[in-house]
Structure formats: structure tokens, C-alpha cells
């Protein structure tokens, strides 16, 4: 590791990744935002899914001030974050065949909807089968993943495929295999993961693109406002009433 504090070096690494994503994924971001806008305009619903720490970026676009009110979390019990004990259970569930099918089969997801699937490695059974199953239902799938994993690791799904192989649009987070940006001679393992920072920014860029695309068509984007600004609750109440049939997180 070169000169500079670990904090400085981490910020430099994160900024570098954000710049790469901005420049290299611009076309995919536009396509993904347009797909979401198309879905909203056609009366479809929006869903986001992520397992483990990848769920953080999915949760960040659900019921979010400044975000699209129609974005719903497609939750899989036991794999959303690290709120299960032991925490390793979530990682184990990501490798269980058939779990995605059970979740999709009991969810409100239907043809004409759009599903954002976030998985850093994209190699486990759960995100692969979630994408396969959703597309079989007629759902458009946007995958957010690190494409490097498909080159440098092997799939844990029986098909030998990765999340990126089953998406309508793929957004590459550019995160290196192992998700650690820094090394020190005094520390035996790489450290300082940046995937949450980069993936969250990437997904929010898609949301911003979708909102602008709707406005360009003369459709007011169904955005939420902070409940901590005057009039925020009243604003959100109006949006939720208008789009109540496409919002599932309040039921």
C-alpha cells in the first residue's frame, strides 16, 4: 500500500471505482432506468432483491426519501442482511436450490413487472434461480453484479451459470473478487470492502435515470419525500393512495 492514511486510500479507491462505473456503465445505467420507466408507464410494479450485504443496496431504494415509491423489496427470510443467528445461515441459504422458486411463487411478482437483483458474486443458486424464475414469469430482470467473478470463480449453481447470464440488463460494479480494496504488510488479509458504496451509488443512478425518464414523458415520477420535512407525510400519503395497488411494503 502506498503513502497516505488507510482512510485516504480507501476514499481514493472508492472514488476510482465510482468514476469507472460512471464512465463504463453509462449505457447500461440509461437502459436500466429506461426499463424501469417503461414498466411504471405500462402499469407494472418494481421489485428489488439482494442477499447478505448485497441486500443493503436493495433496501436503500425501498420506502426511501427521494426514491421511487413503487420500488418494493422482494425479501427472502433469513438472507436479508445479518439479522439471523448464526449470521452464517444467510450465506448457507444462498446456496439452497429451489428457494428462489418458492419465494417467487408466493410473491406478488407477475408478468410485466421489473426486478432488480443485486449479487456481488452472482455465483450462488439463489440469485441465479431468482433471475431464471423471474424471466420465466415474464418479468424483466436487471442484474447488478461484479462481472469479474464470472471470470475468476466458478458458479455454485448446477447450470454452471452466473446471475449475469440470466438478465435483460447487466450493471457491472467493477468490484474485484474478494471485495477488499486495501492491503498492509502488518495485516494478513486484504481489508476495506467498497461494494456497498459502489453498488448503492450505481442503483441510485438507475433510480435517478428512471425518474427523469418518466418526467420526460410527461409522467410525474411517484417519488417519496422525507417525513422530516414539512408536508412530507401529506405528500407521501397522496402518492401511496394514487399508487396503492403497486406498493406492497405497507401491507
mmCIF file of C-alpha atoms in Angstrom:
data_model
loop_
_atom_site.group_PDB
_atom_site.id
_atom_site.type_symbol
_atom_site.label_atom_id
_atom_site.label_comp_id
_atom_site.label_asym_id
_atom_site.label_seq_id
_atom_site.Cartn_x
_atom_site.Cartn_y
_atom_site.Cartn_z
ATOM 1 C CA UNK A 1 0.000 0.000 0.000
ATOM 2 C CA UNK A 2 1.430 3.408 -0.976
ATOM 3 C CA UNK A 3 1.737 6.560 1.099
ATOM 4 C CA UNK A 4 -1.378 8.002 2.712
ATOM 5 C CA UNK A 5 -3.567 7.036 5.620
ATOM 6 C CA UNK A 6 -5.752 3.954 5.237
ATOM 7 C CA UNK A 7 -8.765 6.254 5.252
ATOM 8 C CA UNK A 8 -7.344 8.355 2.419
ATOM 9 C CA UNK A 9 -6.515 5.264 0.403
ATOM 10 C CA UNK A 10 -9.956 3.791 0.894
ATOM 11 C CA UNK A 11 -11.617 7.006 -0.254
ATOM 12 C CA UNK A 12 -9.308 7.089 -3.273
ATOM 13 C CA UNK A 13 -10.202 3.503 -4.132
ATOM 14 C CA UNK A 14 -13.929 4.119 -3.732
ATOM 15 C CA UNK A 15 -13.821 7.289 -5.821
ATOM 16 C CA UNK A 16 -11.862 5.478 -8.508
ATOM 17 C CA UNK A 17 -14.458 2.722 -8.669
ATOM 18 C CA UNK A 18 -17.295 5.242 -8.790
ATOM 19 C CA UNK A 19 -15.607 7.008 -11.687
ATOM 20 C CA UNK A 20 -15.179 3.726 -13.553
ATOM 21 C CA UNK A 21 -18.821 2.809 -13.028
ATOM 22 C CA UNK A 22 -19.985 6.262 -14.113
ATOM 23 C CA UNK A 23 -17.924 6.165 -17.299
ATOM 24 C CA UNK A 24 -18.054 2.491 -18.272
ATOM 25 C CA UNK A 25 -21.633 1.666 -17.261
ATOM 26 C CA UNK A 26 -23.325 4.825 -18.557
ATOM 27 C CA UNK A 27 -25.132 2.980 -21.332
ATOM 28 C CA UNK A 28 -26.340 0.210 -19.050
ATOM 29 C CA UNK A 29 -27.499 2.740 -16.445
ATOM 30 C CA UNK A 30 -29.532 4.566 -19.079
ATOM 31 C CA UNK A 31 -31.013 1.289 -20.327
ATOM 32 C CA UNK A 32 -31.901 0.152 -16.814
ATOM 33 C CA UNK A 33 -33.503 3.461 -15.893
ATOM 34 C CA UNK A 34 -35.461 3.433 -19.143
ATOM 35 C CA UNK A 35 -36.647 -0.115 -18.455
ATOM 36 C CA UNK A 36 -37.956 0.919 -15.033
ATOM 37 C CA UNK A 37 -39.679 3.955 -16.525
ATOM 38 C CA UNK A 38 -41.244 1.762 -19.228
ATOM 39 C CA UNK A 39 -42.510 -0.588 -16.528
ATOM 40 C CA UNK A 40 -44.051 2.197 -14.452
ATOM 41 C CA UNK A 41 -45.656 3.809 -17.509
ATOM 42 C CA UNK A 42 -47.178 0.467 -18.532
ATOM 43 C CA UNK A 43 -48.699 -0.128 -15.095
ATOM 44 C CA UNK A 44 -46.107 -2.638 -13.912
ATOM 45 C CA UNK A 45 -44.596 -2.946 -10.466
ATOM 46 C CA UNK A 46 -40.962 -2.668 -9.370
ATOM 47 C CA UNK A 47 -39.093 -5.041 -7.060
ATOM 48 C CA UNK A 48 -35.567 -5.271 -5.685
ATOM 49 C CA UNK A 49 -33.770 -8.279 -4.237
ATOM 50 C CA UNK A 50 -30.389 -8.818 -2.653
ATOM 51 C CA UNK A 51 -28.952 -11.363 -0.236
ATOM 52 C CA UNK A 52 -26.485 -10.773 2.578
ATOM 53 C CA UNK A 53 -24.690 -7.456 2.303
ATOM 54 C CA UNK A 54 -25.990 -7.109 -1.250
ATOM 55 C CA UNK A 55 -29.400 -6.621 0.347
ATOM 56 C CA UNK A 56 -28.233 -3.254 1.684
ATOM 57 C CA UNK A 57 -28.348 -1.682 -1.778
ATOM 58 C CA UNK A 58 -31.764 -3.252 -2.395
ATOM 59 C CA UNK A 59 -33.132 -1.926 0.890
ATOM 60 C CA UNK A 60 -31.763 1.527 0.096
ATOM 61 C CA UNK A 61 -34.239 2.014 -2.765
ATOM 62 C CA UNK A 62 -37.337 0.817 -0.880
ATOM 63 C CA UNK A 63 -39.526 3.319 1.028
ATOM 64 C CA UNK A 64 -36.761 5.856 0.514
ATOM 65 C CA UNK A 65 -36.988 9.624 0.735
ATOM 66 C CA UNK A 66 -36.231 10.896 -2.743
ATOM 67 C CA UNK A 67 -36.819 7.455 -4.197
ATOM 68 C CA UNK A 68 -39.496 5.810 -6.317
ATOM 69 C CA UNK A 69 -42.459 4.819 -4.175
ATOM 70 C CA UNK A 70 -43.130 1.808 -6.388
ATOM 71 C CA UNK A 71 -39.884 0.019 -5.534
ATOM 72 C CA UNK A 72 -40.735 -2.978 -3.335
ATOM 73 C CA UNK A 73 -38.345 -5.294 -1.502
ATOM 74 C CA UNK A 74 -38.578 -8.937 -2.545
ATOM 75 C CA UNK A 75 -37.461 -10.415 0.746
ATOM 76 C CA UNK A 76 -36.217 -13.944 1.329
ATOM 77 C CA UNK A 77 -36.434 -14.849 5.042
ATOM 78 C CA UNK A 78 -33.025 -15.449 6.534
ATOM 79 C CA UNK A 79 -30.937 -13.830 3.815
ATOM 80 C CA UNK A 80 -31.794 -10.145 4.163
ATOM 81 C CA UNK A 81 -28.784 -8.732 5.976
ATOM 82 C CA UNK A 82 -27.170 -10.255 9.039
ATOM 83 C CA UNK A 83 -30.210 -10.257 11.315
ATOM 84 C CA UNK A 84 -30.288 -14.053 11.658
ATOM 85 C CA UNK A 85 -28.378 -16.180 14.138
ATOM 86 C CA UNK A 86 -25.969 -17.570 13.283
ATOM 87 C CA UNK A 87 -25.119 -14.984 10.631
ATOM 88 C CA UNK A 88 -23.608 -17.752 8.522
ATOM 89 C CA UNK A 89 -27.110 -19.170 7.973
ATOM 90 C CA UNK A 90 -27.799 -16.457 5.420
ATOM 91 C CA UNK A 91 -24.759 -17.462 3.383
ATOM 92 C CA UNK A 92 -25.835 -21.094 3.526
ATOM 93 C CA UNK A 93 -29.366 -20.291 2.348
ATOM 94 C CA UNK A 94 -27.998 -18.513 -0.724
ATOM 95 C CA UNK A 95 -26.780 -21.914 -1.928
ATOM 96 C CA UNK A 96 -30.085 -23.767 -1.457
ATOM 97 C CA UNK A 97 -31.648 -24.964 -4.687
ATOM 98 C CA UNK A 98 -35.358 -24.198 -5.067
ATOM 99 C CA UNK A 99 -35.558 -21.382 -2.543
ATOM 100 C CA UNK A 100 -35.967 -18.702 -5.214
ATOM 101 C CA UNK A 101 -38.827 -20.602 -6.830
ATOM 102 C CA UNK A 102 -40.654 -20.841 -3.510
ATOM 103 C CA UNK A 103 -40.260 -17.119 -2.917
ATOM 104 C CA UNK A 104 -41.363 -16.102 -6.402
ATOM 105 C CA UNK A 105 -44.313 -18.469 -6.260
ATOM 106 C CA UNK A 106 -45.678 -16.809 -3.128
ATOM 107 C CA UNK A 107 -44.819 -13.216 -4.066
ATOM 108 C CA UNK A 108 -46.910 -10.626 -5.933
ATOM 109 C CA UNK A 109 -44.385 -10.557 -8.798
ATOM 110 C CA UNK A 110 -46.072 -11.087 -12.162
ATOM 111 C CA UNK A 111 -45.566 -10.664 -15.888
ATOM 112 C CA UNK A 112 -44.917 -7.069 -16.863
ATOM 113 C CA UNK A 113 -43.047 -6.237 -13.650
ATOM 114 C CA UNK A 114 -39.350 -5.440 -13.294
ATOM 115 C CA UNK A 115 -36.964 -6.994 -10.778
ATOM 116 C CA UNK A 116 -33.601 -5.591 -9.745
ATOM 117 C CA UNK A 117 -31.358 -8.430 -8.496
ATOM 118 C CA UNK A 118 -28.208 -7.446 -6.632
ATOM 119 C CA UNK A 119 -25.497 -10.023 -6.015
ATOM 120 C CA UNK A 120 -21.828 -9.154 -5.834
ATOM 121 C CA UNK A 121 -20.569 -12.562 -6.958
ATOM 122 C CA UNK A 122 -23.678 -13.702 -8.827
ATOM 123 C CA UNK A 123 -22.458 -17.268 -8.382
ATOM 124 C CA UNK A 124 -24.856 -18.721 -5.811
ATOM 125 C CA UNK A 125 -28.033 -20.643 -6.556
ATOM 126 C CA UNK A 126 -30.385 -18.044 -5.078
ATOM 127 C CA UNK A 127 -29.682 -15.066 -7.379
ATOM 128 C CA UNK A 128 -29.228 -17.303 -10.436
ATOM 129 C CA UNK A 129 -32.543 -19.079 -9.889
ATOM 130 C CA UNK A 130 -34.264 -15.810 -8.943
ATOM 131 C CA UNK A 131 -33.311 -14.357 -12.320
ATOM 132 C CA UNK A 132 -34.231 -17.529 -14.198
ATOM 133 C CA UNK A 133 -37.586 -17.825 -12.456
ATOM 134 C CA UNK A 134 -38.486 -14.175 -12.852
ATOM 135 C CA UNK A 135 -37.790 -14.161 -16.567
ATOM 136 C CA UNK A 136 -39.840 -17.329 -16.980
ATOM 137 C CA UNK A 137 -42.759 -15.408 -15.449
ATOM 138 C CA UNK A 138 -42.362 -12.604 -17.978
ATOM 139 C CA UNK A 139 -40.555 -10.250 -15.611
ATOM 140 C CA UNK A 140 -37.745 -8.008 -16.848
ATOM 141 C CA UNK A 141 -34.554 -8.541 -14.832
ATOM 142 C CA UNK A 142 -31.790 -6.036 -14.140
ATOM 143 C CA UNK A 143 -28.722 -7.638 -12.579
ATOM 144 C CA UNK A 144 -26.203 -5.690 -10.515
ATOM 145 C CA UNK A 145 -23.059 -7.745 -10.021
ATOM 146 C CA UNK A 146 -19.295 -7.881 -10.402
ATOM 147 C CA UNK A 147 -18.654 -9.492 -13.759
ATOM 148 C CA UNK A 148 -15.108 -10.328 -12.642
ATOM 149 C CA UNK A 149 -16.476 -13.171 -10.521
ATOM 150 C CA UNK A 150 -17.745 -14.927 -13.632
ATOM 151 C CA UNK A 151 -14.202 -14.975 -14.961
ATOM 152 C CA UNK A 152 -12.237 -15.696 -11.808
ATOM 153 C CA UNK A 153 -14.568 -18.038 -9.874
ATOM 154 C CA UNK A 154 -16.843 -20.964 -10.637
ATOM 155 C CA UNK A 155 -20.614 -20.961 -10.369
ATOM 156 C CA UNK A 156 -22.270 -22.702 -7.416
ATOM 157 C CA UNK A 157 -25.400 -23.356 -9.471
ATOM 158 C CA UNK A 158 -25.922 -26.681 -11.187
ATOM 159 C CA UNK A 159 -26.121 -24.966 -14.567
ATOM 160 C CA UNK A 160 -22.648 -23.516 -14.187
ATOM 161 C CA UNK A 161 -24.042 -20.074 -14.978
ATOM 162 C CA UNK A 162 -23.979 -16.754 -13.142
ATOM 163 C CA UNK A 163 -26.548 -14.057 -12.462
ATOM 164 C CA UNK A 164 -25.232 -12.051 -15.414
ATOM 165 C CA UNK A 165 -26.257 -14.864 -17.763
ATOM 166 C CA UNK A 166 -29.965 -14.501 -16.955
ATOM 167 C CA UNK A 167 -30.599 -10.753 -17.090
ATOM 168 C CA UNK A 168 -32.114 -8.367 -19.602
ATOM 169 C CA UNK A 169 -29.616 -5.720 -18.492
ATOM 170 C CA UNK A 170 -26.393 -6.192 -16.505
ATOM 171 C CA UNK A 171 -24.737 -3.468 -14.433
ATOM 172 C CA UNK A 172 -21.112 -4.253 -13.580
ATOM 173 C CA UNK A 173 -19.967 -2.836 -10.230
ATOM 174 C CA UNK A 174 -16.284 -3.409 -11.157
ATOM 175 C CA UNK A 175 -15.572 -4.755 -7.673
ATOM 176 C CA UNK A 176 -12.568 -7.095 -7.565
ATOM 177 C CA UNK A 177 -13.014 -10.692 -6.431
ATOM 178 C CA UNK A 178 -12.805 -10.741 -2.656
ATOM 179 C CA UNK A 179 -14.273 -7.252 -2.184
ATOM 180 C CA UNK A 180 -11.345 -5.701 -0.292
ATOM 181 C CA UNK A 181 -9.524 -2.622 -1.513
ATOM 182 C CA UNK A 182 -6.538 -2.301 0.822
ATOM 183 C CA UNK A 183 -3.555 -4.351 1.955
ATOM 184 C CA UNK A 184 -0.934 -3.788 4.657
ATOM 185 C CA UNK A 185 2.181 -5.782 5.472
ATOM 186 C CA UNK A 186 1.051 -5.855 9.093
ATOM 187 C CA UNK A 187 -2.372 -7.295 8.279
ATOM 188 C CA UNK A 188 -2.551 -10.852 6.890
ATOM 189 C CA UNK A 189 -5.676 -10.370 4.779
ATOM 190 C CA UNK A 190 -6.946 -7.697 2.381
ATOM 191 C CA UNK A 191 -9.480 -5.362 4.001
ATOM 192 C CA UNK A 192 -11.833 -2.386 3.467
ATOM 193 C CA UNK A 193 -14.695 -3.536 1.184
ATOM 194 C CA UNK A 194 -16.198 -0.963 -1.188
ATOM 195 C CA UNK A 195 -19.018 -2.953 -2.779
ATOM 196 C CA UNK A 196 -21.785 -1.345 -0.708
ATOM 197 C CA UNK A 197 -20.638 2.179 -1.546
ATOM 198 C CA UNK A 198 -20.332 1.480 -5.252
ATOM 199 C CA UNK A 199 -23.386 -0.727 -5.675
ATOM 200 C CA UNK A 200 -25.650 1.663 -3.796
ATOM 201 C CA UNK A 201 -24.461 4.567 -5.932
ATOM 202 C CA UNK A 202 -24.948 2.525 -9.096
ATOM 203 C CA UNK A 203 -28.506 1.592 -8.166
ATOM 204 C CA UNK A 204 -29.387 5.139 -7.142
ATOM 205 C CA UNK A 205 -28.076 6.346 -10.510
ATOM 206 C CA UNK A 206 -30.567 3.985 -12.141
ATOM 207 C CA UNK A 207 -33.386 5.346 -9.959
ATOM 208 C CA UNK A 208 -32.491 8.921 -10.890
ATOM 209 C CA UNK A 209 -32.461 7.979 -14.563
ATOM 210 C CA UNK A 210 -35.875 6.347 -14.261
ATOM 211 C CA UNK A 211 -37.396 9.386 -12.544
ATOM 212 C CA UNK A 212 -36.055 11.726 -15.215
ATOM 213 C CA UNK A 213 -37.224 9.401 -17.996
ATOM 214 C CA UNK A 214 -40.761 9.438 -16.610
ATOM 215 C CA UNK A 215 -40.726 13.236 -16.345
ATOM 216 C CA UNK A 216 -39.550 13.482 -19.952
ATOM 217 C CA UNK A 217 -42.703 11.606 -20.974
ATOM 218 C CA UNK A 218 -44.939 13.964 -19.033
ATOM 219 C CA UNK A 219 -45.478 11.454 -16.207
ATOM 220 C CA UNK A 220 -44.903 12.745 -12.688
ATOM 221 C CA UNK A 221 -42.465 10.282 -11.070
ATOM 222 C CA UNK A 222 -44.059 8.674 -7.982
ATOM 223 C CA UNK A 223 -41.380 9.928 -5.597
ATOM 224 C CA UNK A 224 -41.403 9.879 -1.809
ATOM 225 C CA UNK A 225 -40.372 12.822 0.331
ATOM 226 C CA UNK A 226 -38.724 12.789 3.722
ATOM 227 C CA UNK A 227 -41.131 12.625 6.634
ATOM 228 C CA UNK A 228 -38.823 15.060 8.370
ATOM 229 C CA UNK A 229 -39.635 17.978 6.070
ATOM 230 C CA UNK A 230 -42.838 19.968 6.405
ATOM 231 C CA UNK A 231 -45.569 18.437 4.278
ATOM 232 C CA UNK A 232 -43.626 15.236 3.701
ATOM 233 C CA UNK A 233 -46.179 12.891 5.260
ATOM 234 C CA UNK A 234 -49.025 14.506 3.336
ATOM 235 C CA UNK A 235 -47.074 14.221 0.089
ATOM 236 C CA UNK A 236 -46.318 10.553 0.703
ATOM 237 C CA UNK A 237 -49.920 9.844 1.620
ATOM 238 C CA UNK A 238 -51.068 11.220 -1.721
ATOM 239 C CA UNK A 239 -48.520 9.142 -3.640
ATOM 240 C CA UNK A 240 -49.368 5.968 -1.741
ATOM 241 C CA UNK A 241 -53.063 6.459 -2.292
ATOM 242 C CA UNK A 242 -52.596 7.008 -6.012
ATOM 243 C CA UNK A 243 -50.284 4.014 -6.447
ATOM 244 C CA UNK A 244 -51.521 1.831 -3.599
ATOM 245 C CA UNK A 245 -52.123 -1.166 -5.849
ATOM 246 C CA UNK A 246 -48.417 -1.248 -6.724
ATOM 247 C CA UNK A 247 -46.980 -0.707 -3.241
ATOM 248 C CA UNK A 248 -46.576 -3.816 -1.071
ATOM 249 C CA UNK A 249 -44.288 -2.775 1.791
ATOM 250 C CA UNK A 250 -47.068 -1.126 3.794
ATOM 251 C CA UNK A 251 -49.387 -4.116 3.879
#
